[in-house]
PDB file of C-alpha atoms in Angstrom:
ATOM      1  CA  GLY A   1       0.000   0.000   0.000  1.00 69.00           C
ATOM      2  CA  ARG A   2       2.904   2.392   0.631  1.00 73.00           C
ATOM      3  CA  VAL A   3       3.833   2.497  -3.069  1.00 75.00           C
ATOM      4  CA  LEU A   4       0.314   3.739  -3.846  1.00 77.00           C
ATOM      5  CA  SER A   5       0.241   6.099  -0.844  1.00 82.00           C
ATOM      6  CA  MET A   6      -2.430   3.942   0.760  1.00 87.00           C
ATOM      7  CA  GLY A   7      -1.545   3.778   4.429  1.00 92.00           C
ATOM      8  CA  HIS A   8      -4.588   1.802   5.565  1.00 96.00           C
ATOM      9  CA  SER A   9      -5.302  -1.847   4.797  1.00 96.00           C
ATOM     10  CA  TYR A  10      -7.322  -4.854   5.825  1.00 98.00           C
ATOM     11  CA  VAL A  11      -6.248  -8.389   4.855  1.00 97.00           C
ATOM     12  CA  GLY A  12      -8.565 -11.355   5.268  1.00 97.00           C
ATOM     13  CA  LYS A  13      -7.516 -14.669   6.760  1.00 97.00           C
ATOM     14  CA  ILE A  14      -9.361 -17.054   4.401  1.00 96.00           C
ATOM     15  CA  SER A  15      -7.173 -18.059   1.456  1.00 95.00           C
ATOM     16  CA  SER A  16      -9.202 -18.760  -1.695  1.00 94.00           C
ATOM     17  CA  ALA A  17      -9.546 -22.522  -2.309  1.00 93.00           C
ATOM     18  CA  ASN A  18      -6.878 -22.997   0.388  1.00 92.00           C
ATOM     19  CA  HIS A  19      -4.194 -21.868  -2.067  1.00 90.00           C
ATOM     20  CA  LYS A  20      -1.075 -20.329  -0.621  1.00 88.00           C
ATOM     21  CA  ASP A  21      -1.310 -16.535  -0.308  1.00 84.00           C
ATOM     22  CA  LYS A  22      -4.670 -15.920  -2.039  1.00 86.00           C
ATOM     23  CA  TYR A  23      -6.024 -13.513   0.560  1.00 93.00           C
ATOM     24  CA  LYS A  24      -8.410 -10.673  -0.202  1.00 96.00           C
ATOM     25  CA  THR A  25      -7.300  -7.152   0.717  1.00 96.00           C
ATOM     26  CA  ILE A  26      -8.684  -3.629   0.852  1.00 97.00           C
ATOM     27  CA  LEU A  27      -6.213  -0.730   0.595  1.00 96.00           C
ATOM     28  CA  SER A  28      -7.217   2.853   1.328  1.00 97.00           C
ATOM     29  CA  ARG A  29      -5.853   6.365   1.725  1.00 95.00           C
ATOM     30  CA  LEU A  30      -8.563   6.919   4.347  1.00 96.00           C
ATOM     31  CA  PRO A  31      -8.904   5.089   7.690  1.00 98.00           C
ATOM     32  CA  LEU A  32     -10.919   1.866   7.546  1.00 98.00           C
ATOM     33  CA  GLU A  33     -13.887   1.127   9.822  1.00 98.00           C
ATOM     34  CA  ASP A  34     -16.090  -1.935  10.349  1.00 97.00           C
ATOM     35  CA  THR A  35     -13.574  -4.361   8.836  1.00 98.00           C
ATOM     36  CA  GLY A  36     -14.349  -8.045   8.568  1.00 98.00           C
ATOM     37  CA  GLU A  37     -14.407 -11.127   6.400  1.00 98.00           C
ATOM     38  CA  ILE A  38     -17.517 -12.983   5.288  1.00 98.00           C
ATOM     39  CA  PRO A  39     -17.278 -16.651   4.226  1.00 98.00           C
ATOM     40  CA  LEU A  40     -19.287 -17.257   1.048  1.00 98.00           C
ATOM     41  CA  LYS A  41     -21.073 -20.566   0.454  1.00 96.00           C
ATOM     42  CA  GLY A  42     -21.479 -22.215  -2.923  1.00 95.00           C
ATOM     43  CA  VAL A  43     -20.519 -25.092  -5.186  1.00 93.00           C
ATOM     44  CA  GLY A  44     -17.090 -25.250  -6.785  1.00 92.00           C
ATOM     45  CA  TRP A  45     -13.837 -24.590  -5.018  1.00 95.00           C
ATOM     46  CA  ASN A  46     -13.982 -23.545  -1.397  1.00 96.00           C
ATOM     47  CA  PRO A  47     -13.338 -21.754   0.851  1.00 97.00           C
ATOM     48  CA  ALA A  48     -14.297 -18.421  -0.668  1.00 97.00           C
ATOM     49  CA  SER A  49     -14.833 -15.101   1.052  1.00 98.00           C
ATOM     50  CA  ALA A  50     -15.241 -11.372   0.764  1.00 98.00           C
ATOM     51  CA  VAL A  51     -13.445  -8.864   2.955  1.00 99.00           C
ATOM     52  CA  LYS A  52     -15.369  -5.772   3.965  1.00 99.00           C
ATOM     53  CA  ALA A  53     -14.410  -2.294   5.162  1.00 99.00           C
ATOM     54  CA  ALA A  54     -15.978   1.143   5.293  1.00 98.00           C
ATOM     55  CA  ILE A  55     -14.419   4.560   4.783  1.00 98.00           C
ATOM     56  CA  ARG A  56     -15.719   8.062   5.374  1.00 96.00           C
ATOM     57  CA  LYS A  57     -15.123  10.543   2.559  1.00 92.00           C
ATOM     58  CA  ASP A  58     -16.110  14.061   3.617  1.00 91.00           C
ATOM     59  CA  GLY A  59     -18.187  12.450   6.370  1.00 92.00           C
ATOM     60  CA  ILE A  60     -20.073  10.181   3.957  1.00 93.00           C
ATOM     61  CA  PRO A  61     -19.682   6.419   4.620  1.00 96.00           C
ATOM     62  CA  ILE A  62     -18.925   4.064   1.729  1.00 98.00           C
ATOM     63  CA  THR A  63     -18.665   0.295   2.257  1.00 99.00           C
ATOM     64  CA  PHE A  64     -16.342  -1.837   0.136  1.00 99.00           C
ATOM     65  CA  TYR A  65     -16.267  -5.584  -0.451  1.00 99.00           C
ATOM     66  CA  SER A  66     -13.278  -7.260  -2.119  1.00 98.00           C
ATOM     67  CA  LEU A  67     -13.676 -10.867  -3.213  1.00 98.00           C
ATOM     68  CA  HIS A  68     -12.339 -13.843  -5.126  1.00 97.00           C
ATOM     69  CA  ILE A  69     -15.028 -16.409  -5.902  1.00 97.00           C
ATOM     70  CA  CYS A  70     -15.564 -19.504  -8.001  1.00 96.00           C
ATOM     71  CA  GLY A  71     -17.344 -19.199 -11.315  1.00 94.00           C
ATOM     72  CA  SER A  72     -20.789 -20.773 -11.214  1.00 93.00           C
ATOM     73  CA  LYS A  73     -24.047 -21.278 -13.019  1.00 87.00           C
ATOM     74  CA  LYS A  74     -27.526 -20.397 -11.856  1.00 86.00           C
ATOM     75  CA  ASP A  75     -28.202 -20.237  -8.112  1.00 90.00           C
ATOM     76  CA  LYS A  76     -25.487 -22.560  -6.834  1.00 91.00           C
ATOM     77  CA  GLY A  77     -22.468 -20.328  -6.422  1.00 96.00           C
ATOM     78  CA  HIS A  78     -20.789 -17.732  -4.267  1.00 98.00           C
ATOM     79  CA  ALA A  79     -22.192 -14.801  -6.302  1.00 97.00           C
ATOM     80  CA  TYR A  80     -25.733 -16.013  -5.639  1.00 97.00           C
ATOM     81  CA  TYR A  81     -24.980 -16.315  -1.913  1.00 98.00           C
ATOM     82  CA  LEU A  82     -23.531 -12.794  -1.914  1.00 98.00           C
ATOM     83  CA  ALA A  83     -26.604 -11.436  -3.736  1.00 97.00           C
ATOM     84  CA  THR A  84     -29.206 -13.206  -1.600  1.00 97.00           C
ATOM     85  CA  GLU A  85     -27.628 -13.620   1.856  1.00 97.00           C
ATOM     86  CA  VAL A  86     -24.921 -10.982   2.350  1.00 98.00           C
ATOM     87  CA  LEU A  87     -25.836  -7.801   0.479  1.00 98.00           C
ATOM     88  CA  PRO A  88     -29.506  -7.714   1.608  1.00 97.00           C
ATOM     89  CA  LYS A  89     -28.213  -7.401   5.202  1.00 97.00           C
ATOM     90  CA  GLU A  90     -25.869  -4.522   4.329  1.00 97.00           C
ATOM     91  CA  LYS A  91     -26.990  -1.324   6.048  1.00 96.00           C
ATOM     92  CA  SER A  92     -24.751   1.119   4.164  1.00 96.00           C
ATOM     93  CA  GLU A  93     -26.439   3.291   1.531  1.00 96.00           C
ATOM     94  CA  ARG A  94     -23.284   3.316  -0.615  1.00 98.00           C
ATOM     95  CA  VAL A  95     -21.730  -0.055  -1.466  1.00 99.00           C
ATOM     96  CA  ILE A  96     -18.981  -1.135  -3.870  1.00 99.00           C
ATOM     97  CA  VAL A  97     -18.175  -4.800  -4.578  1.00 99.00           C
ATOM     98  CA  ALA A  98     -15.044  -5.576  -6.591  1.00 99.00           C
ATOM     99  CA  GLY A  99     -12.893  -8.544  -7.431  1.00 98.00           C
ATOM    100  CA  ASP A 100     -12.406 -11.732  -9.396  1.00 97.00           C
ATOM    101  CA  PHE A 101     -15.888 -13.166  -9.978  1.00 98.00           C
ATOM    102  CA  ASN A 102     -14.739 -15.866 -12.434  1.00 97.00           C
ATOM    103  CA  ASN A 103     -17.879 -15.094 -14.460  1.00 97.00           C
ATOM    104  CA  ARG A 104     -18.690 -12.699 -17.285  1.00 97.00           C
ATOM    105  CA  ILE A 105     -21.381 -10.015 -17.298  1.00 97.00           C
ATOM    106  CA  GLY A 106     -24.547 -11.703 -18.549  1.00 95.00           C
ATOM    107  CA  ASP A 107     -23.793 -15.046 -16.871  1.00 96.00           C
ATOM    108  CA  ASP A 108     -26.587 -16.313 -14.619  1.00 94.00           C
ATOM    109  CA  SER A 109     -24.635 -15.810 -11.404  1.00 93.00           C
ATOM    110  CA  LEU A 110     -23.893 -12.156 -12.163  1.00 97.00           C
ATOM    111  CA  ASN A 111     -27.472 -11.623 -13.320  1.00 97.00           C
ATOM    112  CA  PHE A 112     -28.513 -12.515  -9.750  1.00 96.00           C
ATOM    113  CA  LEU A 113     -26.105  -9.881  -8.457  1.00 97.00           C
ATOM    114  CA  GLU A 114     -27.550  -7.282 -10.837  1.00 98.00           C
ATOM    115  CA  GLY A 115     -31.053  -8.399  -9.868  1.00 97.00           C
ATOM    116  CA  SER A 116     -30.199  -7.664  -6.236  1.00 97.00           C
ATOM    117  CA  GLY A 117     -29.614  -4.007  -7.154  1.00 98.00           C
ATOM    118  CA  MET A 118     -25.902  -3.997  -7.956  1.00 99.00           C
ATOM    119  CA  ARG A 119     -24.756  -2.363 -11.210  1.00 99.00           C
ATOM    120  CA  PRO A 120     -21.497  -3.159 -13.032  1.00 99.00           C
ATOM    121  CA  THR A 121     -19.412  -0.091 -13.831  1.00 99.00           C
ATOM    122  CA  TRP A 122     -18.882  -1.439 -17.360  1.00 98.00           C
ATOM    123  CA  LYS A 123     -22.508  -0.572 -18.203  1.00 98.00           C
ATOM    124  CA  ASP A 124     -22.157   3.102 -17.257  1.00 98.00           C
ATOM    125  CA  LEU A 125     -18.879   3.321 -19.141  1.00 98.00           C
ATOM    126  CA  LYS A 126     -20.336   1.618 -22.220  1.00 96.00           C
ATOM    127  CA  ILE A 127     -17.199  -0.484 -22.586  1.00 95.00           C
ATOM    128  CA  GLU A 128     -17.653  -3.349 -25.051  1.00 94.00           C
ATOM    129  CA  LEU A 129     -16.368  -6.426 -23.226  1.00 96.00           C
ATOM    130  CA  SER A 130     -16.927  -9.129 -25.860  1.00 93.00           C
ATOM    131  CA  TRP A 131     -13.444  -8.854 -27.361  1.00 93.00           C
ATOM    132  CA  GLN A 132     -11.558  -7.925 -24.171  1.00 95.00           C
ATOM    133  CA  PHE A 133     -10.208 -10.004 -21.316  1.00 97.00           C
ATOM    134  CA  THR A 134      -8.864  -9.626 -17.804  1.00 97.00           C
ATOM    135  CA  TYR A 135      -7.639 -13.221 -17.510  1.00 96.00           C
ATOM    136  CA  ASN A 136      -5.132 -14.709 -18.514  1.00 94.00           C
ATOM    137  CA  ALA A 137      -2.703 -11.800 -18.839  1.00 95.00           C
ATOM    138  CA  PHE A 138       0.293 -14.169 -18.860  1.00 95.00           C
ATOM    139  CA  ALA A 139      -1.146 -16.324 -21.658  1.00 94.00           C
ATOM    140  CA  PRO A 140      -3.465 -14.215 -23.855  1.00 93.00           C
ATOM    141  CA  GLU A 141      -4.040 -17.179 -26.172  1.00 93.00           C
ATOM    142  CA  LYS A 142      -5.822 -18.848 -23.211  1.00 92.00           C
ATOM    143  CA  GLN A 143      -7.952 -15.828 -22.281  1.00 93.00           C
ATOM    144  CA  VAL A 144     -11.441 -16.402 -20.877  1.00 94.00           C
ATOM    145  CA  GLY A 145     -12.896 -12.906 -21.166  1.00 96.00           C
ATOM    146  CA  VAL A 146     -13.583 -10.194 -18.600  1.00 98.00           C
ATOM    147  CA  ILE A 147     -14.132 -11.939 -15.243  1.00 97.00           C
ATOM    148  CA  ASP A 148     -13.015  -9.115 -12.935  1.00 98.00           C
ATOM    149  CA  HIS A 149     -15.663  -6.531 -12.132  1.00 99.00           C
ATOM    150  CA  ILE A 150     -16.615  -3.542  -9.996  1.00 99.00           C
ATOM    151  CA  PHE A 151     -20.259  -3.184  -8.929  1.00 99.00           C
ATOM    152  CA  TYR A 152     -22.039  -0.479  -6.933  1.00 99.00           C
ATOM    153  CA  ASN A 153     -25.541  -0.395  -5.494  1.00 98.00           C
ATOM    154  CA  ALA A 154     -27.807   1.383  -7.978  1.00 97.00           C
ATOM    155  CA  SER A 155     -30.141   2.574  -5.198  1.00 96.00           C
ATOM    156  CA  SER A 156     -27.415   5.009  -4.138  1.00 97.00           C
ATOM    157  CA  GLY A 157     -27.897   7.040  -7.315  1.00 96.00           C
ATOM    158  CA  ALA A 158     -24.189   6.622  -8.103  1.00 98.00           C
ATOM    159  CA  LYS A 159     -22.685   6.483 -11.564  1.00 98.00           C
ATOM    160  CA  ALA A 160     -19.343   5.283 -12.873  1.00 99.00           C
ATOM    161  CA  THR A 161     -17.723   8.264 -14.588  1.00 98.00           C
ATOM    162  CA  ASP A 162     -14.470   6.664 -15.728  1.00 98.00           C
ATOM    163  CA  GLY A 163     -12.689   3.329 -15.645  1.00 98.00           C
ATOM    164  CA  ASP A 164     -11.092   0.655 -17.777  1.00 98.00           C
ATOM    165  CA  ILE A 165      -8.928  -2.436 -17.988  1.00 98.00           C
ATOM    166  CA  ILE A 166      -5.256  -1.584 -17.489  1.00 97.00           C
ATOM    167  CA  GLU A 167      -3.011  -3.002 -20.203  1.00 95.00           C
ATOM    168  CA  LEU A 168       0.545  -3.557 -18.965  1.00 95.00           C
ATOM    169  CA  LYS A 169       3.475  -4.482 -21.205  1.00 94.00           C
ATOM    170  CA  LYS A 170       4.759  -6.763 -18.432  1.00 95.00           C
ATOM    171  CA  PRO A 171       1.811  -8.163 -16.448  1.00 94.00           C
ATOM    172  CA  LEU A 172       2.196  -8.226 -12.675  1.00 91.00           C
ATOM    173  CA  SER A 173      -0.443 -10.939 -12.271  1.00 93.00           C
ATOM    174  CA  ASP A 174      -2.426 -13.437 -14.315  1.00 95.00           C
ATOM    175  CA  HIS A 175      -5.311 -10.935 -14.051  1.00 96.00           C
ATOM    176  CA  LYS A 176      -5.212  -7.492 -15.632  1.00 97.00           C
ATOM    177  CA  PRO A 177      -5.998  -4.685 -13.186  1.00 97.00           C
ATOM    178  CA  ILE A 178      -9.303  -2.879 -13.557  1.00 98.00           C
ATOM    179  CA  TRP A 179     -10.346   0.472 -12.129  1.00 98.00           C
ATOM    180  CA  ALA A 180     -13.361   2.719 -11.910  1.00 98.00           C
ATOM    181  CA  GLU A 181     -14.217   6.165 -10.652  1.00 98.00           C
ATOM    182  CA  ILE A 182     -17.687   6.147  -9.097  1.00 98.00           C
ATOM    183  CA  ALA A 183     -19.515   9.369  -8.225  1.00 97.00           C
ATOM    184  CA  PHE A 184     -21.922   9.035  -5.308  1.00 96.00           C
ATOM    185  CA  PRO A 185     -24.415  11.821  -4.611  1.00 94.00           C
ATOM    186  CA  ARG A 186     -24.048  13.502  -1.223  1.00 88.00           C
ATOM    187  CA  GLU A 187     -27.650  12.782  -0.295  1.00 86.00           C
ATOM    188  CA  ILE A 188     -29.867   9.836  -1.089  1.00 77.00           C
ATOM    189  CA  GLY A 189     -33.505  10.821  -1.512  1.00 69.00           C
ATOM    190  CA  PRO A 190     -36.598   9.096  -0.121  1.00 67.00           C
ATOM    191  CA  ASP A 191     -36.954   7.196  -3.400  1.00 63.00           C
ATOM    192  CA  GLY A 192     -33.560   5.618  -2.683  1.00 61.00           C
ATOM    193  CA  LEU A 193     -31.903   7.577  -5.475  1.00 62.00           C
ATOM    194  CA  GLY A 194     -29.313  10.284  -5.170  1.00 60.00           C
ATOM    195  CA  ASN A 195     -30.202  13.931  -5.253  1.00 55.00           C
TER     196      ASN A 195
END
């Protein structure tokens, strides 16, 4: 985090699929509150989890989830559990969920997430994903499409204003980094939308 001037971090303790050093992390320039890790249930490799932390930007709380989950179909996977068991209990009015979902936008499991009120930043940015990929950066001939995503809760009235897939000449990981700038309104109206 120091290289990016992010002096605050939270690292989970559940390593994805029990692999060595596959822990989820949240880095921040602002102090973190309400940190924790939520085990996610589903078919496929396990264990899986999401780490959670909140920040306050100009006094406004924003909750972040960072995850690495198994790809799945229909209502059997970690994304479905997140959409139906975890996020409905979230009390924050401004939520961002980001990570390696191992599924593409339009897959059943991510449709459940969208159906729960989460919106992928790609849709606001109108980025065509069909010919792009985030995995496998080390072996592009074995790419599987864009499986890394950033979502925010649409009820907040937020909108992604910028973002993309970062193309590096020398990849640092088997996944390409992604980023998004999300603008949240200061106030959320009685209709659940930003004002």
